[in-house]
Amino acid sequence: MQNDISTPSRRSFLVSTAGVLAAPIVLKTSRAVAQSNSVAMVTYGGSYQDATVKAVFDPFTKETGIRVQLVPYPGLDKVKAMQLTGNIEIDVYLSTGAEAAAGSKLGFWDKLDPSLFDLKDLKIQPTSDYVTYEIYAQGVTWDPKKFGSGKHPTNFVEFFDRQKFPGRRAIRARVQNTLEIALLGDGVAPKDIYPLDLNRAFKALDRIKSQLVWAANTPQDTALVQVGEADFSIANSNRVKATTEPGGGVPLAFSFEQNVLGGSTLQLIKGARNKDGAMKLIAYHLRPEVQARLYNLVGATPVSKKGSAMLSPDVSKWQPNLENPRNVYLNDTYWADNYEAATRRFQEWKLT
């Protein structure tokens, strides 16, 4: 069972994706969808979305009568545009903790009602305007049939070692996580990661830039390795777990030797048209039995202590060790202050 995240540095971060319910609607730019019996929520797509529909959205609709309309991940620029125009098309925004903290600083989220949560059951306490509902672990993945023992990287320094482990590398094309991984790959100790040394991080990325394959979304982290477009990838452990199951395609392997851990969060967008329904959906996500249903399907780490205790043995073995000193916990506070500037530099670097 997982230990609670309770130290200030960790809590600053940890307090920092086909069978669908009658085919959940992908929201366009229509005002007509904002009704009291529907909630529009961001999702990442792929098998993760399918599992969430089965474990969360379908039962939620059955219990409350509130339909969940699925919106492809839009990014904070879209949220900013909605705030400026007053045309709020989304009720519940799902993101990383780093993005949640950045949106909080920009005033994008409404206040949450903590009385709706069992705070004693949560490993990670909510902030005033966003709540962590799961913990994800990113690490090195590879095809074990192509790369046997000693032929693949297992930590981030090895991932950046082109001489010892030649081949194409896939990384998700987003600034948070990537810069932390680059610094770890350059030998920075986990305790010294923050504040990020951007010059050093981009210099480290320069070393492997010619071999980089950018993953546009979370499913591509594993798909690029499965189809042979990349030899090694930085992927989420639960996404790799899915490849080992029936229908998962080419089975991949994952290293828990060193991970970057992050929180996935839920926010209520300021001006949401169905605030009450949105809050009900957010609270429903955190129920222990709902968390157990979802994470027994997708293999990520529940934020609910009781939910973690309900995980099957097969899922439990895919849980990261939250006390591993080689791991790094993303620092939401840092990203709240630096998200826009670091993202701008990252996008410019990619184009050079």
Coordinates of C-alpha atoms in Angstrom, one line a residue:
M1 CA 0.0 0.0 0.0
Q2 CA 1.2 3.5 -0.7
N3 CA 2.4 5.9 1.9
D4 CA 0.9 9.3 2.3
I5 CA 2.5 12.3 0.7
S6 CA 2.9 14.6 3.6
T7 CA 6.1 16.6 3.4
P8 CA 5.8 20.2 2.4
S9 CA 7.9 19.8 -0.8
R10 CA 5.8 16.9 -2.0
R11 CA 2.5 18.5 -1.2
S12 CA 3.4 21.6 -3.0
F13 CA 3.4 19.4 -6.1
L14 CA 1.0 16.8 -5.0
V15 CA -1.4 19.4 -3.5
S16 CA 0.6 19.4 -8.1
T17 CA -6.0 9.6 -22.3
A18 CA -14.1 2.7 -28.7
G19 CA -16.8 1.4 -26.3
V20 CA -18.5 4.5 -25.2
L21 CA -21.7 5.3 -23.3
A22 CA -24.0 5.6 -26.3
A23 CA -21.0 7.4 -27.9
P24 CA -20.3 10.4 -25.6
I25 CA -20.7 13.6 -27.5
V26 CA -17.6 15.5 -28.5
L27 CA -18.5 19.1 -27.8
K28 CA -18.3 21.7 -30.5
T29 CA -18.9 25.4 -30.0
S30 CA -22.6 25.2 -29.2
R31 CA -24.4 27.0 -26.4
A32 CA -27.2 24.5 -26.5
V33 CA -25.3 21.8 -24.7
A34 CA -25.0 23.7 -21.4
Q35 CA -28.0 22.3 -19.6
S36 CA -28.7 21.3 -16.0
N37 CA -28.8 17.6 -17.0
S38 CA -25.4 17.6 -18.7
V39 CA -21.8 18.4 -17.8
A40 CA -19.1 19.0 -20.3
M41 CA -15.7 17.6 -19.3
V42 CA -12.3 17.5 -20.8
T43 CA -10.8 14.1 -21.6
Y44 CA -7.6 12.8 -23.2
G45 CA -9.1 10.1 -25.4
G46 CA -7.9 6.6 -26.0
S47 CA -8.3 3.6 -23.8
Y48 CA -8.2 5.8 -20.7
Q49 CA -11.3 7.6 -21.8
D50 CA -13.0 4.3 -22.6
A51 CA -12.2 3.1 -19.1
T52 CA -13.4 6.3 -17.5
V53 CA -16.7 6.1 -19.4
K54 CA -17.2 2.6 -18.0
A55 CA -16.0 3.2 -14.5
V56 CA -17.1 6.8 -13.8
F57 CA -19.3 8.5 -16.4
D58 CA -21.8 5.7 -17.0
P59 CA -22.4 5.0 -13.3
F60 CA -22.5 8.7 -12.5
T61 CA -25.2 9.3 -15.2
K62 CA -27.2 6.3 -13.9
E63 CA -27.1 7.6 -10.3
T64 CA -27.7 11.3 -11.0
G65 CA -29.4 11.5 -14.4
I66 CA -26.6 14.0 -15.5
R67 CA -25.0 13.2 -18.8
V68 CA -21.3 13.7 -19.4
Q69 CA -20.3 15.3 -22.7
L70 CA -16.7 14.7 -23.6
V71 CA -14.5 17.5 -24.8
P72 CA -11.0 16.9 -26.4
Y73 CA -8.2 18.4 -24.4
P74 CA -8.1 22.1 -25.4
G75 CA -5.2 23.7 -23.5
L76 CA -5.1 26.8 -21.3
D77 CA -5.2 29.1 -24.4
K78 CA -8.7 27.8 -25.1
V79 CA -9.8 28.4 -21.5
K80 CA -8.4 31.9 -21.7
A81 CA -10.4 32.6 -24.8
M82 CA -13.6 31.3 -23.2
Q83 CA -13.0 33.6 -20.2
L84 CA -12.4 36.6 -22.5
T85 CA -15.5 36.0 -24.6
G86 CA -17.8 34.7 -21.8
N87 CA -18.6 31.7 -24.0
I88 CA -17.9 28.9 -21.4
E89 CA -18.2 25.6 -23.3
I90 CA -16.6 23.4 -20.6
D91 CA -17.6 22.7 -17.0
V92 CA -14.9 20.4 -15.7
Y93 CA -11.3 20.8 -16.8
L94 CA -8.9 17.8 -16.5
S95 CA -5.2 18.5 -16.5
T96 CA -1.8 17.9 -14.9
G97 CA -1.2 19.5 -11.6
A98 CA 1.3 21.9 -13.2
E99 CA -1.3 23.2 -15.6
A100 CA -3.9 23.4 -12.9
A101 CA -1.6 25.6 -10.8
A102 CA -0.9 27.8 -13.8
G103 CA -4.6 28.2 -14.5
S104 CA -5.2 28.9 -10.8
K105 CA -2.7 31.7 -10.9
L106 CA -4.5 33.1 -14.0
G107 CA -7.9 33.0 -12.2
F108 CA -9.4 30.4 -14.6
W109 CA -11.0 28.1 -11.9
D110 CA -13.9 28.5 -9.5
K111 CA -13.7 27.7 -5.8
L112 CA -14.4 24.1 -4.8
D113 CA -16.6 23.0 -2.0
P114 CA -14.4 20.9 0.3
S115 CA -17.4 19.6 2.3
L116 CA -18.1 17.4 -0.7
F117 CA -14.8 15.5 -0.2
D118 CA -13.7 13.0 2.4
L119 CA -10.5 14.9 3.2
K120 CA -9.2 12.2 5.6
D121 CA -9.3 9.6 2.8
L122 CA -7.3 11.8 0.3
K123 CA -3.5 11.3 0.1
I124 CA -3.3 14.7 -1.5
Q125 CA -5.3 17.5 -0.1
P126 CA -7.2 19.8 -2.6
T127 CA -6.2 23.4 -3.0
S128 CA -9.0 26.0 -3.0
D129 CA -9.7 25.6 -6.7
Y130 CA -8.4 22.2 -7.9
V131 CA -8.2 18.7 -6.6
T132 CA -5.8 15.9 -7.5
Y133 CA -7.7 12.7 -8.3
E134 CA -4.8 10.5 -9.4
I135 CA -1.0 10.1 -9.4
Y136 CA 0.8 9.1 -12.5
A137 CA 4.3 7.8 -13.0
Q138 CA 6.4 8.5 -16.0
G139 CA 9.4 6.3 -16.8
V140 CA 11.4 4.6 -19.6
T141 CA 9.6 2.1 -21.7
W142 CA 10.7 -0.3 -24.5
D143 CA 9.9 -3.4 -26.5
P144 CA 11.4 -6.3 -24.5
K145 CA 11.5 -8.5 -27.6
K146 CA 13.8 -6.1 -29.3
F147 CA 15.9 -5.0 -26.3
G148 CA 16.8 -7.6 -23.7
S149 CA 18.5 -7.0 -20.4
G150 CA 21.2 -4.4 -20.5
K151 CA 20.2 -3.3 -24.0
H152 CA 17.8 -0.6 -23.0
P153 CA 17.9 2.4 -20.6
T154 CA 16.2 2.0 -17.2
N155 CA 16.7 5.5 -15.8
F156 CA 16.9 9.0 -17.2
V157 CA 20.7 9.3 -17.3
E158 CA 20.7 6.2 -19.5
F159 CA 17.8 7.5 -21.6
F160 CA 20.1 10.5 -22.5
D161 CA 23.1 8.2 -23.2
R162 CA 23.2 7.9 -27.0
Q163 CA 26.5 6.0 -27.1
K164 CA 25.5 3.2 -24.7
F165 CA 21.9 3.1 -25.9
P166 CA 21.6 4.3 -29.5
G167 CA 18.2 4.7 -31.0
R168 CA 15.2 7.0 -31.4
R169 CA 13.6 8.5 -28.3
A170 CA 10.0 9.5 -27.9
I171 CA 8.9 12.2 -25.4
R172 CA 5.6 13.9 -25.0
A173 CA 5.7 17.4 -26.6
R174 CA 4.9 19.4 -23.4
V175 CA 7.2 21.4 -21.3
Q176 CA 6.4 20.1 -17.8
N177 CA 7.9 16.7 -17.2
T178 CA 10.2 17.1 -20.2
L179 CA 12.4 19.7 -18.5
E180 CA 12.6 17.7 -15.3
I181 CA 13.5 14.5 -17.2
A182 CA 16.2 16.4 -19.1
L183 CA 17.8 17.6 -15.9
L184 CA 17.6 14.2 -14.3
G185 CA 19.1 12.8 -17.6
D186 CA 22.0 15.3 -17.2
G187 CA 22.7 14.0 -13.8
V188 CA 21.0 16.6 -11.5
A189 CA 20.1 15.1 -8.2
P190 CA 16.3 14.9 -7.5
K191 CA 16.6 17.2 -4.5
D192 CA 18.3 19.9 -6.7
I193 CA 15.8 19.9 -9.6
Y194 CA 13.9 23.0 -8.5
P195 CA 14.2 25.8 -9.5
L196 CA 14.7 24.4 -13.0
D197 CA 18.0 25.3 -14.7
L198 CA 16.5 26.0 -18.1
N199 CA 19.8 26.5 -19.9
R200 CA 21.1 23.2 -18.6
A201 CA 17.8 21.4 -19.4
F202 CA 17.7 22.6 -23.1
K203 CA 21.4 21.9 -23.5
A204 CA 20.7 18.3 -22.4
L205 CA 17.8 18.1 -24.8
D206 CA 20.1 19.3 -27.5
R207 CA 22.2 16.1 -27.1
I208 CA 19.3 13.9 -28.1
K209 CA 17.3 16.3 -30.3
S210 CA 18.4 14.6 -33.6
Q211 CA 17.0 11.3 -32.2
L212 CA 13.8 12.7 -30.7
V213 CA 10.3 11.7 -31.9
W214 CA 7.7 13.9 -30.4
A215 CA 4.5 12.3 -29.0
A216 CA 1.5 14.5 -29.7
N217 CA -0.6 12.9 -27.0
T218 CA -0.5 10.4 -24.1
P219 CA -1.5 7.3 -26.2
Q220 CA 1.4 8.0 -28.7
D221 CA 3.9 7.6 -25.8
T222 CA 3.5 3.9 -26.2
A223 CA 2.2 3.7 -29.7
L224 CA 5.4 5.1 -31.2
V225 CA 7.4 2.3 -29.6
Q226 CA 4.8 -0.4 -30.6
V227 CA 4.9 0.6 -34.3
G228 CA 8.7 1.0 -34.3
E229 CA 8.8 4.7 -34.8
A230 CA 10.8 5.0 -31.6
D231 CA 13.1 2.5 -29.8
F232 CA 12.6 4.0 -26.3
S233 CA 10.0 6.3 -24.8
I234 CA 9.0 8.2 -21.7
A235 CA 5.5 6.9 -21.0
N236 CA 3.0 6.6 -18.2
S237 CA 3.2 3.2 -16.3
N238 CA -0.6 2.6 -16.7
R239 CA -0.4 3.1 -20.4
V240 CA 2.4 0.6 -20.6
K241 CA 0.4 -1.8 -18.4
A242 CA -2.4 -1.6 -21.0
T243 CA -0.1 -2.9 -23.7
T244 CA 0.4 -6.2 -21.7
E245 CA -3.3 -6.9 -21.7
P246 CA -5.5 -8.6 -24.3
G247 CA -6.0 -6.3 -27.3
G248 CA -3.2 -4.0 -26.1
G249 CA -1.0 -4.6 -29.2
V250 CA 2.8 -5.1 -28.8
P251 CA 3.5 -5.7 -25.1
L252 CA 6.0 -3.2 -23.7
A253 CA 8.1 -3.1 -20.6
F254 CA 8.4 -0.2 -18.0
S255 CA 11.1 0.7 -15.5
F256 CA 10.2 1.8 -12.0
E257 CA 13.9 2.4 -11.2
Q258 CA 13.3 6.1 -11.6
N259 CA 10.1 8.0 -12.3
V260 CA 8.7 11.5 -12.6
L261 CA 5.5 11.6 -10.6
G262 CA 2.7 14.0 -11.3
G263 CA -0.9 14.6 -10.3
S264 CA -3.9 14.6 -12.6
T265 CA -6.4 17.2 -11.4
L266 CA -10.0 18.3 -11.8
Q267 CA -11.1 22.0 -11.9
L268 CA -14.4 23.8 -12.2
I269 CA -14.0 26.4 -14.9
K270 CA -15.1 29.8 -13.7
G271 CA -18.4 30.7 -15.2
A272 CA -19.4 27.0 -15.8
R273 CA -23.0 26.7 -16.9
N274 CA -23.7 23.7 -14.7
K275 CA -21.7 24.4 -11.6
D276 CA -23.8 22.1 -9.4
G277 CA -23.6 19.1 -11.7
A278 CA -19.9 19.7 -12.3
M279 CA -19.2 19.7 -8.5
K280 CA -21.1 16.5 -8.2
L281 CA -19.0 14.9 -10.9
I282 CA -15.7 16.0 -9.4
A283 CA -16.8 14.7 -6.0
Y284 CA -18.0 11.4 -7.5
H285 CA -14.5 10.9 -9.1
L286 CA -13.0 10.8 -5.6
R287 CA -15.2 8.2 -4.0
P288 CA -13.1 5.2 -3.0
E289 CA -15.3 2.6 -4.8
V290 CA -15.2 4.8 -8.0
Q291 CA -11.4 5.2 -7.8
A292 CA -11.0 1.4 -7.3
R293 CA -13.2 0.7 -10.3
L294 CA -11.3 3.1 -12.5
Y295 CA -7.8 2.2 -11.5
N296 CA -8.4 -1.5 -11.6
L297 CA -9.0 -0.8 -15.3
V298 CA -6.3 1.8 -16.1
G299 CA -3.6 1.0 -13.5
A300 CA -2.7 4.5 -12.3
T301 CA -2.5 5.4 -8.6
P302 CA -5.7 6.5 -6.8
V303 CA -5.6 9.5 -4.5
S304 CA -8.1 7.7 -2.2
K305 CA -6.5 5.7 0.5
K306 CA -9.4 3.3 0.7
G307 CA -9.5 3.1 -3.1
S308 CA -5.8 2.0 -3.2
A309 CA -6.6 -0.8 -0.7
M310 CA -9.3 -2.1 -3.1
L311 CA -6.9 -2.5 -6.1
S312 CA -6.3 -6.0 -7.4
P313 CA -2.9 -7.7 -7.0
D314 CA -2.3 -7.4 -10.7
V315 CA -2.8 -3.6 -10.6
S316 CA -0.9 -3.2 -7.3
K317 CA 2.3 -4.4 -8.9
W318 CA 2.1 -1.6 -11.4
Q319 CA 2.0 1.1 -8.7
P320 CA 5.2 3.3 -8.2
N321 CA 7.1 3.5 -5.0
L322 CA 6.2 7.0 -3.8
E323 CA 9.2 6.9 -1.4
N324 CA 11.8 6.1 -4.0
P325 CA 14.5 8.8 -3.5
R326 CA 15.4 8.7 -7.2
N327 CA 12.0 10.0 -8.1
V328 CA 11.0 13.6 -8.6
Y329 CA 7.6 15.0 -7.8
L330 CA 6.5 17.8 -10.1
N331 CA 6.3 21.1 -8.2
D332 CA 3.1 22.8 -8.9
T333 CA 4.2 26.0 -7.3
Y334 CA 7.2 26.4 -9.6
W335 CA 5.0 25.8 -12.6
A336 CA 2.4 28.2 -11.5
D337 CA 5.0 30.9 -11.7
N338 CA 6.9 29.7 -14.8
Y339 CA 4.5 27.8 -17.0
E340 CA 3.9 30.5 -19.7
A341 CA 7.5 31.6 -20.0
A342 CA 8.9 28.0 -20.0
T343 CA 6.3 26.9 -22.5
R344 CA 7.2 29.8 -24.8
R345 CA 10.9 28.9 -24.7
F346 CA 10.1 25.2 -25.2
Q347 CA 8.0 25.9 -28.3
E348 CA 10.7 28.2 -29.8
W349 CA 13.4 25.5 -29.0
K350 CA 11.4 22.9 -30.9
L351 CA 11.3 25.0 -34.0
T352 CA 15.1 25.6 -34.1

